[in-house]
Amino acid sequence: MADRVLTRSHSLRERLDETLSAHRNDIVAFLSRVEAKGKGILQRHQVFAEFEAISEESRAKLLDGAFGEVLKSTQEAIVSPPWVALAVRPRPGVWEHIRVNVHALVLEPLEVAEYLHFKEELVDGSLNGNFVLELDFEPFTASFPRPTLSKSIGNGVEFLNRHLSAKLFHDKESLHPLLEFLQVHCYKGKNMMVNARIQNVFSLQHVLRKAEEYLTMLKPETPYAQFEHKFQEIGLERGWGDTAERVLEMIQLLLDLLEAPDPYTLEKFLDRIPMVFNVVIMSPHGYFAQDNVLGYPDTGGQVVYILDQVRALEEEMLNRIKHQGLDITPRILIISRLLPDAVGTTCGQRLEKVFGTEHSHILRVPFRDEKGVVRKWISRFEVWPYLERYTEDVANELAGELQGKPDLIIGNYSDGNIVASLLAHKLSVTQCTIAHALEKTKYPESDIYWKKFEEKYHFSCQFTADLIAMNHTDFIITSTFQEIAGSKDTVGQYESHMNFTLPGLYRVVHGIDVFDPKFNIVSPGADQTIYFSYTDGKRRLKSFHPEIEELLFSNVENKEHLCVLKDKKKPIIFTMARLDRVKNLSGLVEWYGKNAKLRELANLVVVGGDRRKDSKDLEEQAEMKKMYDLIEKYKLNGQFRWISSQMNRVRNGELYRYICDTKGVFVQPAIYEAFGLTVVEAMTCGLPTFATCNGGPAEIIVHGKSGFHIDPYHGDQAAELLVEFFEKCKANPSHWDIISKGAMQRIEEKYTWKIYSERLLNLTAVYGFWKHVSNLDRRESRRYLEMFYALKYRPLAQSVPPAVE
């Protein structure tokens, strides 16, 4: 048998050098086309378009080798003749950078900073030689454990428990931090679980064995109150459980941990420790209320998400507190902005109880400036100058409402996350970050050409705030893997912050590491009291049908519904979203307008925008004009219905089911969608769904089984996929039923609020523990962040023009 020889793996440059020699003419043919585009940036799909334009023979040669691997992994090309630089992503979270001199066919590897420098020359030209502030967070986390496999991204807590339990619990003495954690655990100054009688790990073990022996003699259902005094005498306080059975389970878990620690037992034990009683959820922008706000500017899925989250979270907290044997009333406060000009909503009300809860409220705090309270709505892109003062006002309100500190602060979106960071920093509280949508991936080239966007969007502030929040937080929740690290072919929202540049401001050579164990995937669900199967006849809300039929089919055209549907028997292509550029509703209308066969097979109904009032949102105004133009251009009246935003969620649930009755479909055509709550809602009702392949929906839907992926950059193909579906259903009606059932099954298995709330509290316990017993508070990086905040973020925020009252 021949000896096996281990050889080193060749670098990207070495492999490419071989291909450059072997296929010089073919590579020149391709790169010359790229260079001919002139100075600028080519996105992935544009690079591929140039590759498709060379001869079939050349394509075949190049694809079968190292150059083909690079091409398939290229995310963007920077053209500055005679050079072409490529950002190559072999797998999620891993990047390499190279540049090629097209004329000399010379290849050079580039460091991140060099690549960004080269990119900046597109904007700054010769000025780029000046000193540039470089941000690099990697040194602060270089010694910290992290996984290396892409499949481990988003499973941070599992990795952390495996690594740190092995490291921390290697002998009896090393278990002292666990005891210390229990000793400092209290509620409003009162000890929980252990008291001062227990001084070391040996006495803890001794007491636990005595307690175990005693509890085995009691009936399992014996209430804690019957042996509370006896436990206090030996050093144990309330918090172990409400019955002898639950207390025994908890004590045995801790004894197992002290005897032979393992990550599973540790996580289970931490999950049962009473730790979370007061939760603060930050969501400052938009119109945050429970009725009559959906469809208002900056007011959509995030409001629905938080209200559903709070109901599920309170239910889980109450259940845990009961089982822990505690008499504590939890509080959840959603902090939003108080709007004196509330335009018919409750946004001018300081405190509002959340429907369906006992102890959860919306607490509204106004924005203030030197003139006093700011009265009017402000776009989410213009809130930055108000947030620092707002944070101080929120801290004062919380002190009064809670009579103490919260146990957990959850930030939402960029503004909520920067406020959450400031509050968590001030109060030394565990922080959770939920981005919902990081704008950088939604607006291509919004970093390199940030100055073009600045007047309208102020992305310099937003991207800076995002960097601070994602590096300050204790843990990050995302709805999908895609949100963190994208897919094989697309870059994740967080991943896009690994390195980027804002020319003239700063250069980020290492902003965030998607392998960081702070990332955890926790997917939300839909409210199952509102969204349920169209086949559930007993629960169907048929009293809404006359109103729904009026919305869809009446021949009246007014500010609520424009255009009419002539053939009411055709299935309906349905979509519902905010009317903005990224949601791409106008894109769907154009795909439909251009495809005669699709127009013959189905009607199109779009719910989005509010034509009943004058919009203050510039993007919504532009999209409205586009919609009017498309209706005229493609003569859509007769096959198309445009309905103003619908704010009644209960009726919207029945609207989805009514579309099911027409054997229709739901389409989510966004350029990018962080999660896709409407996708989950539609699928929960059994509506076959076609959704963007960019972002969360690509993960929610299993293509061809529980729905279909569509590419918003290839609308003609999306329209043809819809045509194919409707023709299959026409030939075989059971095809619709198969996809419908697949959608409902997928949601039931993965996307429910019960799973979400259990997971969120589990993460809070685990990260709270590790923050206490290790160096997870990352003190060094927080000093760095303080400086970054004071020297960069604050001046940028102050430069945003105040709102005109």
XYZ file of N, CA and C in Angstrom, residues 5-238:
702
model
N 0.910 10.772 1.869
C 1.734 11.943 2.136
C 0.825 13.126 2.467
N 1.042 13.717 3.630
C 0.291 14.910 4.001
C 0.933 16.119 3.341
N 0.134 16.883 2.627
C 0.659 18.093 1.988
C -0.063 19.303 2.541
N 0.631 20.451 2.558
C -0.012 21.659 3.083
C -1.070 22.136 2.083
N -2.112 22.781 2.595
C -3.124 23.323 1.699
C -2.594 24.616 1.094
N -2.779 24.770 -0.198
C -2.244 25.944 -0.883
C -3.099 27.168 -0.574
N -2.468 28.330 -0.511
C -3.180 29.574 -0.256
C -4.021 29.927 -1.468
N -4.965 30.837 -1.253
C -5.824 31.289 -2.340
C -4.979 31.857 -3.483
N -3.939 32.627 -3.111
C -3.093 33.240 -4.143
C -2.381 32.174 -4.974
N -1.833 31.149 -4.293
C -1.096 30.102 -5.012
C -2.003 29.358 -5.989
N -3.220 29.046 -5.526
C -4.150 28.312 -6.392
C -4.571 29.161 -7.591
N -4.760 30.461 -7.340
C -5.158 31.341 -8.431
C -4.021 31.578 -9.419
N -2.796 31.664 -8.895
C -1.641 31.855 -9.772
C -1.560 30.742 -10.817
N -1.846 29.497 -10.364
C -1.826 28.360 -11.294
C -2.879 28.532 -12.384
N -4.091 28.969 -11.964
C -5.179 29.144 -12.931
C -4.879 30.297 -13.880
N -4.270 31.364 -13.348
C -3.923 32.520 -14.184
C -2.974 32.104 -15.304
N -2.065 31.215 -14.976
C -1.104 30.732 -15.989
C -1.801 29.834 -17.014
N -2.676 28.968 -16.521
C -3.290 27.960 -17.400
C -4.384 28.548 -18.298
N -5.098 29.558 -17.811
C -6.262 30.076 -18.556
C -6.195 31.589 -18.709
N -5.030 32.052 -19.072
C -4.786 33.497 -19.129
C -5.825 34.226 -20.011
N -6.025 33.748 -21.226
C -6.913 34.446 -22.164
C -8.359 34.487 -21.683
N -8.811 33.374 -21.094
C -10.195 33.309 -20.614
C -10.420 34.278 -19.450
N -9.437 34.327 -18.548
C -9.549 35.214 -17.388
C -9.492 36.679 -17.827
N -8.610 36.984 -18.780
C -8.532 38.357 -19.303
C -9.869 38.744 -19.946
N -10.473 37.822 -20.675
C -11.759 38.102 -21.332
C -12.817 38.511 -20.303
N -12.845 37.779 -19.194
C -13.825 38.076 -18.144
C -13.486 39.371 -17.409
N -12.222 39.459 -16.918
C -11.851 40.623 -16.107
C -11.868 41.914 -16.923
N -11.623 41.826 -18.201
C -11.689 43.020 -19.050
C -13.111 43.560 -19.122
N -14.078 42.652 -19.134
C -15.486 43.086 -19.111
C -15.805 43.795 -17.792
N -15.281 43.222 -16.689
C -15.510 43.836 -15.372
C -14.843 45.206 -15.327
N -13.583 45.279 -15.796
C -12.847 46.551 -15.781
C -13.551 47.606 -16.632
N -14.133 47.148 -17.742
C -14.793 48.073 -18.666
C -16.013 48.762 -18.046
N -16.535 48.228 -16.960
C -17.665 48.873 -16.276
C -17.238 50.208 -15.687
N -15.910 50.395 -15.563
C -15.407 51.662 -15.045
C -15.324 51.671 -13.539
N -14.783 52.765 -13.019
C -14.546 52.914 -11.583
C -15.851 52.778 -10.802
N -15.882 51.848 -9.860
C -17.101 51.658 -9.075
C -17.162 50.288 -8.430
N -18.355 49.941 -7.948
C -18.580 48.675 -7.237
C -19.559 47.833 -8.030
N -19.234 46.552 -8.191
C -20.160 45.598 -8.790
C -20.609 44.622 -7.700
N -21.919 44.499 -7.532
C -22.461 43.530 -6.589
C -22.372 42.127 -7.197
N -22.600 41.137 -6.359
C -22.455 39.737 -6.758
C -23.198 39.410 -8.061
N -24.463 39.826 -8.149
C -25.250 39.480 -9.332
C -24.721 40.183 -10.585
N -24.105 41.374 -10.398
C -23.532 42.090 -11.542
C -22.244 41.407 -12.029
N -21.456 40.903 -11.087
C -20.242 40.161 -11.453
C -20.625 38.929 -12.268
N -21.661 38.230 -11.813
C -22.089 37.022 -12.518
C -22.648 37.350 -13.902
N -23.306 38.499 -14.015
C -23.840 38.899 -15.322
C -22.706 39.078 -16.328
N -21.580 39.647 -15.880
C -20.426 39.808 -16.770
C -19.803 38.459 -17.111
N -19.790 37.555 -16.167
C -19.242 36.216 -16.419
C -20.104 35.472 -17.441
N -21.433 35.623 -17.316
C -22.346 34.947 -18.241
C -22.175 35.461 -19.667
N -21.608 36.673 -19.803
C -21.491 37.294 -21.127
C -20.286 36.779 -21.933
N -19.343 36.072 -21.273
C -18.202 35.527 -22.025
C -18.617 34.200 -22.663
N -17.776 33.658 -23.518
C -18.157 32.453 -24.269
C -18.391 31.264 -23.340
N -19.247 30.364 -23.794
C -19.576 29.168 -23.006
C -18.341 28.316 -22.756
N -17.449 28.256 -23.755
C -16.219 27.472 -23.628
C -15.324 28.040 -22.525
N -15.186 29.382 -22.493
C -14.360 30.029 -21.462
C -14.967 29.829 -20.079
N -16.292 29.928 -19.997
C -16.964 29.740 -18.700
C -16.688 28.348 -18.156
N -16.799 27.360 -19.001
C -16.590 25.971 -18.584
C -15.176 25.763 -18.047
N -14.174 26.337 -18.732
C -12.781 26.195 -18.289
C -12.572 26.827 -16.914
N -13.134 28.035 -16.738
C -12.874 28.784 -15.497
C -13.631 28.226 -14.298
N -14.814 27.702 -14.531
C -15.611 27.198 -13.408
C -14.995 25.944 -12.796
N -14.277 25.190 -13.609
C -13.691 23.935 -13.139
C -12.271 24.176 -12.615
N -12.175 24.835 -11.466
C -10.850 25.112 -10.905
C -10.910 26.181 -9.840
N -9.741 26.656 -9.439
C -9.641 27.618 -8.335
C -10.365 28.920 -8.650
N -10.279 29.371 -9.913
C -10.943 30.624 -10.263
C -12.459 30.487 -10.118
N -12.980 29.318 -10.478
C -14.413 29.065 -10.316
C -14.830 29.136 -8.863
N -13.992 28.576 -7.961
C -14.285 28.638 -6.521
C -14.341 30.088 -6.051
N -13.369 30.894 -6.509
C -13.324 32.303 -6.117
C -14.546 33.041 -6.653
N -14.865 32.809 -7.891
C -15.991 33.488 -8.517
C -17.302 33.183 -7.791
N -17.510 31.904 -7.476
C -18.740 31.505 -6.775
C -18.830 32.123 -5.394
N -17.667 32.469 -4.809
C -17.635 33.015 -3.449
C -17.493 34.537 -3.418
N -17.400 35.162 -4.586
C -17.204 36.618 -4.632
C -18.502 37.350 -4.294
N -18.413 38.286 -3.347
C -19.584 39.058 -2.942
C -19.623 40.433 -3.596
N -18.457 41.001 -3.869
C -18.426 42.280 -4.577
C -17.077 42.445 -5.258
N -17.059 43.295 -6.274
C -15.818 43.637 -6.976
C -15.666 45.153 -6.968
N -14.463 45.618 -6.642
C -14.147 47.040 -6.693
C -13.309 47.284 -7.938
N -13.793 48.141 -8.814
C -13.094 48.404 -10.064
C -12.435 49.778 -10.001
N -11.133 49.809 -10.173
C -10.376 51.049 -10.277
C -9.256 50.773 -11.278
N -9.571 50.899 -12.600
C -8.645 50.464 -13.650
C -7.212 50.943 -13.408
N -6.229 50.019 -13.616
C -6.361 48.670 -14.195
C -6.632 47.576 -13.152
N -6.971 47.976 -11.929
C -7.137 46.986 -10.851
C -8.604 46.585 -10.665
N -8.793 45.316 -10.320
C -10.095 44.805 -9.867
C -9.859 44.072 -8.552
N -10.502 44.540 -7.480
C -10.367 43.879 -6.168
C -11.625 43.071 -5.883
N -11.439 41.917 -5.269
C -12.566 41.018 -4.981
C -12.658 40.739 -3.488
N -13.881 40.812 -2.961
C -14.155 40.360 -1.594
C -14.709 38.945 -1.703
N -13.930 37.977 -1.241
C -14.242 36.552 -1.431
C -14.677 35.959 -0.090
N -15.786 35.245 -0.114
C -16.374 34.679 1.110
C -16.546 33.168 0.914
N -15.513 32.369 1.253
C -15.604 30.915 1.043
C -16.748 30.265 1.815
N -17.056 30.794 2.992
C -18.171 30.291 3.790
C -18.632 31.403 4.713
N -19.839 31.294 5.288
C -20.349 32.362 6.148
C -19.361 32.742 7.252
N -19.104 34.031 7.368
C -18.248 34.548 8.438
C -16.760 34.502 8.145
N -16.366 33.971 6.987
C -14.941 33.856 6.633
C -14.702 34.609 5.327
N -13.743 35.555 5.356
C -13.506 36.423 4.199
C -12.030 36.455 3.811
N -11.783 36.597 2.518
C -10.447 36.860 1.989
C -10.578 37.962 0.945
N -9.493 38.738 0.759
C -9.532 39.847 -0.183
C -8.311 39.786 -1.105
N -8.556 39.985 -2.382
C -7.461 39.981 -3.359
C -7.707 41.101 -4.370
N -6.645 41.465 -5.099
C -6.852 42.344 -6.254
C -5.974 41.881 -7.403
N -6.468 42.126 -8.621
C -5.786 41.673 -9.832
C -5.564 42.873 -10.748
N -4.338 43.016 -11.248
C -4.053 43.998 -12.293
C -4.445 43.340 -13.617
N -5.513 43.847 -14.214
C -6.087 43.187 -15.395
C -5.113 43.212 -16.566
N -4.310 44.286 -16.695
C -3.402 44.410 -17.840
C -2.188 43.488 -17.694
N -1.602 43.476 -16.496
C -0.404 42.655 -16.271
C -0.746 41.259 -15.769
N -2.007 41.052 -15.420
C -2.495 39.804 -14.824
C -1.631 39.399 -13.613
N -1.453 40.383 -12.728
C -0.712 40.180 -11.476
C -1.717 40.182 -10.328
N -1.564 39.224 -9.424
C -2.509 39.076 -8.318
C -1.849 39.411 -6.985
N -2.548 40.146 -6.114
C -2.025 40.486 -4.783
C -3.076 40.164 -3.718
N -2.692 39.475 -2.621
C -3.616 39.340 -1.486
C -3.676 40.680 -0.744
N -4.825 40.976 -0.140
C -5.001 42.229 0.595
C -5.448 41.954 2.020
N -4.891 42.688 2.972
C -5.441 42.693 4.326
C -6.756 43.475 4.300
N -7.572 43.295 5.334
C -8.870 43.975 5.382
C -8.698 45.486 5.236
N -7.764 46.051 6.006
C -7.552 47.499 5.972
C -7.125 47.954 4.576
N -6.305 47.153 3.897
C -5.860 47.508 2.549
C -7.030 47.476 1.559
N -7.875 46.470 1.703
C -9.047 46.375 0.816
C -9.965 47.587 1.016
N -10.219 47.924 2.288
C -11.083 49.077 2.575
C -10.461 50.373 2.073
N -9.137 50.474 2.215
C -8.406 51.635 1.697
C -8.622 51.757 0.184
N -8.471 50.649 -0.515
C -8.670 50.612 -1.967
C -10.102 51.034 -2.323
N -11.066 50.556 -1.526
C -12.477 50.868 -1.760
C -12.741 52.364 -1.548
N -12.099 52.925 -0.525
C -12.302 54.343 -0.203
C -11.848 55.260 -1.341
N -10.897 54.793 -2.162
C -10.411 55.613 -3.264
C -11.505 55.917 -4.286
N -12.561 55.093 -4.287
C -13.706 55.385 -5.157
C -14.357 56.705 -4.768
N -14.244 57.041 -3.477
C -14.921 58.220 -2.945
C -13.961 59.375 -2.731
N -12.861 59.089 -2.036
C -11.964 60.155 -1.596
C -10.788 60.414 -2.531
N -10.507 59.485 -3.428
C -9.398 59.665 -4.346
C -8.085 59.901 -3.625
N -7.382 60.950 -4.004
C -6.046 61.209 -3.451
C -6.086 61.605 -1.982
N -7.254 62.053 -1.479
C -7.354 62.442 -0.071
C -7.210 61.248 0.853
N -7.283 60.039 0.262
C -7.306 58.824 1.062
C -5.979 58.543 1.779
N -4.955 59.303 1.502
C -3.680 59.110 2.184
C -3.673 59.690 3.584
N -4.692 60.472 3.927
C -4.750 61.074 5.258
C -4.988 60.014 6.327
N -4.711 60.398 7.586
C -4.930 59.467 8.701
C -6.417 59.107 8.794
N -6.685 57.824 8.982
C -8.067 57.340 9.113
C -8.195 56.581 10.423
N -9.243 56.883 11.182
C -9.513 56.138 12.412
C -9.927 54.717 12.039
N -9.198 53.723 12.572
C -9.546 52.325 12.335
C -10.107 51.716 13.617
N -11.266 51.088 13.486
C -11.889 50.411 14.628
C -11.623 48.920 14.539
N -11.144 48.359 15.648
C -10.815 46.933 15.669
C -11.179 46.382 17.051
N -12.280 45.622 17.098
C -12.724 45.044 18.373
C -12.116 43.665 18.632
N -11.386 43.139 17.649
C -10.863 41.769 17.781
C -9.922 41.591 18.969
N -8.993 42.538 19.261
C -8.086 42.311 20.393
C -8.805 42.080 21.722
N -10.007 42.627 21.874
C -10.735 42.487 23.142
C -11.337 41.093 23.305
N -11.497 40.382 22.198
C -12.126 39.055 22.272
C -11.198 37.951 21.789
N -9.932 38.310 21.470
C -9.013 37.331 20.876
C -8.796 36.118 21.769
N -8.774 36.308 23.092
C -8.511 35.193 24.003
C -9.797 34.509 24.462
N -10.916 35.015 23.975
C -12.191 34.470 24.433
C -12.604 33.289 23.563
N -13.149 32.233 24.139
C -13.490 31.045 23.348
C -14.593 31.332 22.339
N -14.488 30.719 21.177
C -15.548 30.840 20.183
C -15.488 29.633 19.269
N -16.620 29.228 18.722
C -16.609 28.092 17.792
C -15.974 28.503 16.467
N -15.664 27.533 15.634
C -15.075 27.817 14.326
C -15.915 27.248 13.182
N -16.861 26.390 13.500
C -17.703 25.797 12.460
C -18.900 26.696 12.167
N -19.217 26.873 10.886
C -20.347 27.734 10.509
C -21.654 27.239 11.117
N -21.797 25.920 11.261
C -23.051 25.379 11.809
C -23.250 25.755 13.277
N -22.169 26.198 13.958
C -22.278 26.592 15.371
C -22.718 28.041 15.547
N -22.723 28.812 14.449
C -23.152 30.211 14.529
C -24.611 30.262 14.971
N -24.882 31.093 15.985
C -26.249 31.229 16.486
C -26.608 30.249 17.582
N -25.663 29.398 17.967
C -25.875 28.462 19.088
C -24.910 28.791 20.213
N -24.791 30.089 20.517
C -23.782 30.569 21.451
C -23.869 29.982 22.833
N -25.095 29.858 23.359
C -25.228 29.422 24.745
C -24.779 27.976 24.916
N -25.029 27.129 23.915
C -24.595 25.729 24.009
C -23.065 25.650 24.036
N -22.441 26.412 23.152
C -20.981 26.409 23.110
C -20.402 26.947 24.417
N -20.967 28.046 24.898
C -20.469 28.682 26.114
C -20.551 27.734 27.302
N -21.661 27.053 27.431
C -21.820 26.118 28.547
C -20.824 24.970 28.474
N -20.619 24.428 27.262
C -19.672 23.324 27.114
C -18.271 23.762 27.494
N -17.858 24.909 26.977
C -16.486 25.357 27.196
C -16.258 25.787 28.642
N -17.136 26.622 29.154
C -16.887 27.218 30.465
C -17.167 26.267 31.626
N -18.098 25.331 31.433
C -18.332 24.374 32.527
C -17.097 23.490 32.705
N -16.460 23.128 31.597
C -15.234 22.322 31.678
C -14.103 23.124 32.321
N -14.030 24.390 31.979
C -12.941 25.237 32.466
C -13.144 25.631 33.932
N -14.395 25.958 34.275
C -14.667 26.524 35.603
C -14.715 25.459 36.692
N -15.303 24.303 36.367
C -15.561 23.321 37.409
C -14.545 22.177 37.385
N -13.274 22.499 37.532
C -12.279 21.422 37.467
C -11.905 20.882 38.841
N -12.282 21.586 39.939
C -12.093 21.035 41.284
C -13.083 21.711 42.231
N -13.122 21.231 43.481
C -14.095 21.749 44.450
C -13.941 23.252 44.677
N -12.704 23.720 44.726
C -12.467 25.136 45.001
C -13.004 26.017 43.876
N -12.927 25.494 42.667
C -13.376 26.290 41.515
C -14.896 26.416 41.463
N -15.592 25.647 42.309
C -17.053 25.749 42.368
C -17.519 26.917 43.238
N -16.584 27.593 43.885
C -16.957 28.692 44.776
C -17.744 29.803 44.061
N -17.401 30.176 42.790
C -18.193 31.217 42.121
C -19.680 30.883 42.011
N -19.986 29.578 41.890
C -21.396 29.180 41.832
C -22.075 29.470 43.157
N -21.413 29.129 44.265
C -21.963 29.432 45.591
C -22.098 30.945 45.770
N -21.071 31.672 45.351
C -21.100 33.135 45.486
C -22.273 33.722 44.701
N -22.529 33.157 43.539
C -23.654 33.610 42.714
C -24.969 33.408 43.465
N -25.118 32.258 44.115
C -26.337 31.992 44.897
C -26.419 32.915 46.117
N -25.284 33.210 46.739
C -25.270 34.045 47.947
C -25.699 35.483 47.668
N -25.297 36.011 46.500
C -25.642 37.409 46.206
C -27.034 37.530 45.583
N -27.663 36.397 45.356
C -28.959 36.386 44.705
C -30.038 36.820 45.682
N -30.695 37.935 45.382
C -31.737 38.415 46.296
C -32.768 39.213 45.513
N -33.887 39.474 46.176
C -34.939 40.302 45.582
C -35.322 41.372 46.586
N -35.099 42.633 46.204
C -35.368 43.780 47.075
C -34.720 43.599 48.441
N -33.456 43.138 48.423
C -32.668 43.017 49.647
C -32.886 41.736 50.422
N -33.822 40.904 49.989
C -34.111 39.652 50.715
C -33.453 38.474 49.997
N -32.701 37.670 50.776
C -31.999 36.510 50.199
C -32.957 35.508 49.579
N -32.492 34.875 48.509
C -33.214 33.752 47.914
C -32.266 32.562 47.857
N -32.805 31.384 48.035
C -32.114 30.097 47.888
C -31.142 29.781 49.033
N -30.161 30.650 49.314
C -29.272 30.360 50.446
C -29.122 31.614 51.307
N -28.807 31.402 52.608
C -28.556 32.547 53.487
C -27.144 32.449 54.086
N -26.866 33.301 55.026
C -25.493 33.454 55.553
C -24.988 32.229 56.307
N -25.868 31.277 56.623
C -25.404 30.084 57.360
C -24.484 29.217 56.494
N -24.619 29.332 55.180
C -23.784 28.541 54.270
C -22.611 29.403 53.820
N -21.382 28.977 54.210
C -20.200 29.810 53.971
C -19.252 29.257 52.909
N -19.326 27.950 52.625
C -18.414 27.366 51.644
C -19.080 26.194 50.919
N -18.401 25.675 49.900
C -18.977 24.625 49.065
C -19.211 23.351 49.863
N -18.318 23.053 50.808
C -18.481 21.830 51.618
C -19.734 21.911 52.482
N -19.958 23.078 53.107
C -21.166 23.208 53.943
C -22.419 23.199 53.064
N -22.307 23.734 51.854
C -23.449 23.694 50.921
C -23.800 22.248 50.588
N -22.790 21.449 50.259
C -23.046 20.043 49.939
C -23.669 19.304 51.118
N -23.135 19.576 52.301
C -23.644 18.933 53.510
C -25.115 19.266 53.726
N -25.450 20.546 53.601
C -26.836 21.002 53.797
C -27.754 20.392 52.737
N -27.295 20.361 51.500
C -28.119 19.816 50.420
C -28.418 18.336 50.638
N -27.426 17.579 51.158
C -27.664 16.159 51.411
C -28.693 15.959 52.523
N -28.586 16.792 53.557
C -29.580 16.736 54.650
C -30.970 17.056 54.110
N -31.050 18.098 53.264
C -32.338 18.490 52.696
C -32.904 17.381 51.814
N -32.026 16.742 51.029
C -32.462 15.663 50.145
C -33.036 14.509 50.969
N -32.343 14.155 52.025
C -32.792 13.054 52.887
C -34.154 13.374 53.504
N -34.310 14.624 53.941
C -35.570 15.039 54.568
C -36.720 15.019 53.551
N -36.464 15.545 52.350
C -37.524 15.680 51.348
C -38.025 14.334 50.844
N -37.166 13.333 50.812
C -37.588 12.005 50.330
C -38.645 11.374 51.256
N -38.737 11.897 52.481
C -39.725 11.340 53.428
C -41.074 12.060 53.314
N -41.122 13.160 52.572
C -42.362 13.925 52.431
C -43.152 13.489 51.207
N -44.459 13.751 51.250
C -45.273 13.518 50.052
C -44.853 14.533 48.982
N -44.805 14.125 47.723
C -44.335 15.023 46.655
C -45.070 16.354 46.599
N -46.383 16.340 46.914
C -47.185 17.567 46.779
C -47.112 18.480 48.009
N -46.309 18.112 49.023
C -46.201 18.933 50.235
C -45.767 20.357 49.879
N -46.550 21.394 50.279
C -46.178 22.770 49.933
C -44.931 23.235 50.693
N -44.176 24.125 50.074
C -42.916 24.607 50.658
C -43.135 25.226 52.034
N -44.264 25.898 52.206
C -44.526 26.594 53.472
C -44.434 25.657 54.671
N -44.725 24.369 54.467
C -44.733 23.424 55.583
C -43.325 23.080 56.080
N -42.316 23.298 55.256
C -40.955 23.016 55.727
C -40.036 24.234 55.554
N -40.617 25.402 55.299
C -39.828 26.618 55.078
C -38.954 26.952 56.283
N -39.553 26.911 57.493
C -38.813 27.292 58.700
C -37.638 26.335 58.937
N -37.876 25.033 58.716
C -36.824 24.035 58.916
C -35.654 24.283 57.962
N -35.985 24.642 56.712
C -34.951 24.920 55.715
C -34.151 26.173 56.065
N -34.852 27.199 56.553
C -34.153 28.443 56.925
C -33.097 28.172 57.991
N -33.413 27.302 58.909
C -32.490 26.992 60.019
C -31.193 26.353 59.512
N -31.277 25.617 58.384
C -30.053 24.974 57.887
C -29.368 25.800 56.784
N -29.989 26.931 56.406
C -29.324 27.831 55.458
C -29.981 27.967 54.099
N -31.196 27.402 53.935
C -31.870 27.468 52.634
C -33.087 28.392 52.698
N -33.233 29.212 51.667
C -34.347 30.164 51.593
C -35.277 29.784 50.442
N -36.334 30.526 50.291
C -37.288 30.290 49.196
C -36.615 30.431 47.828
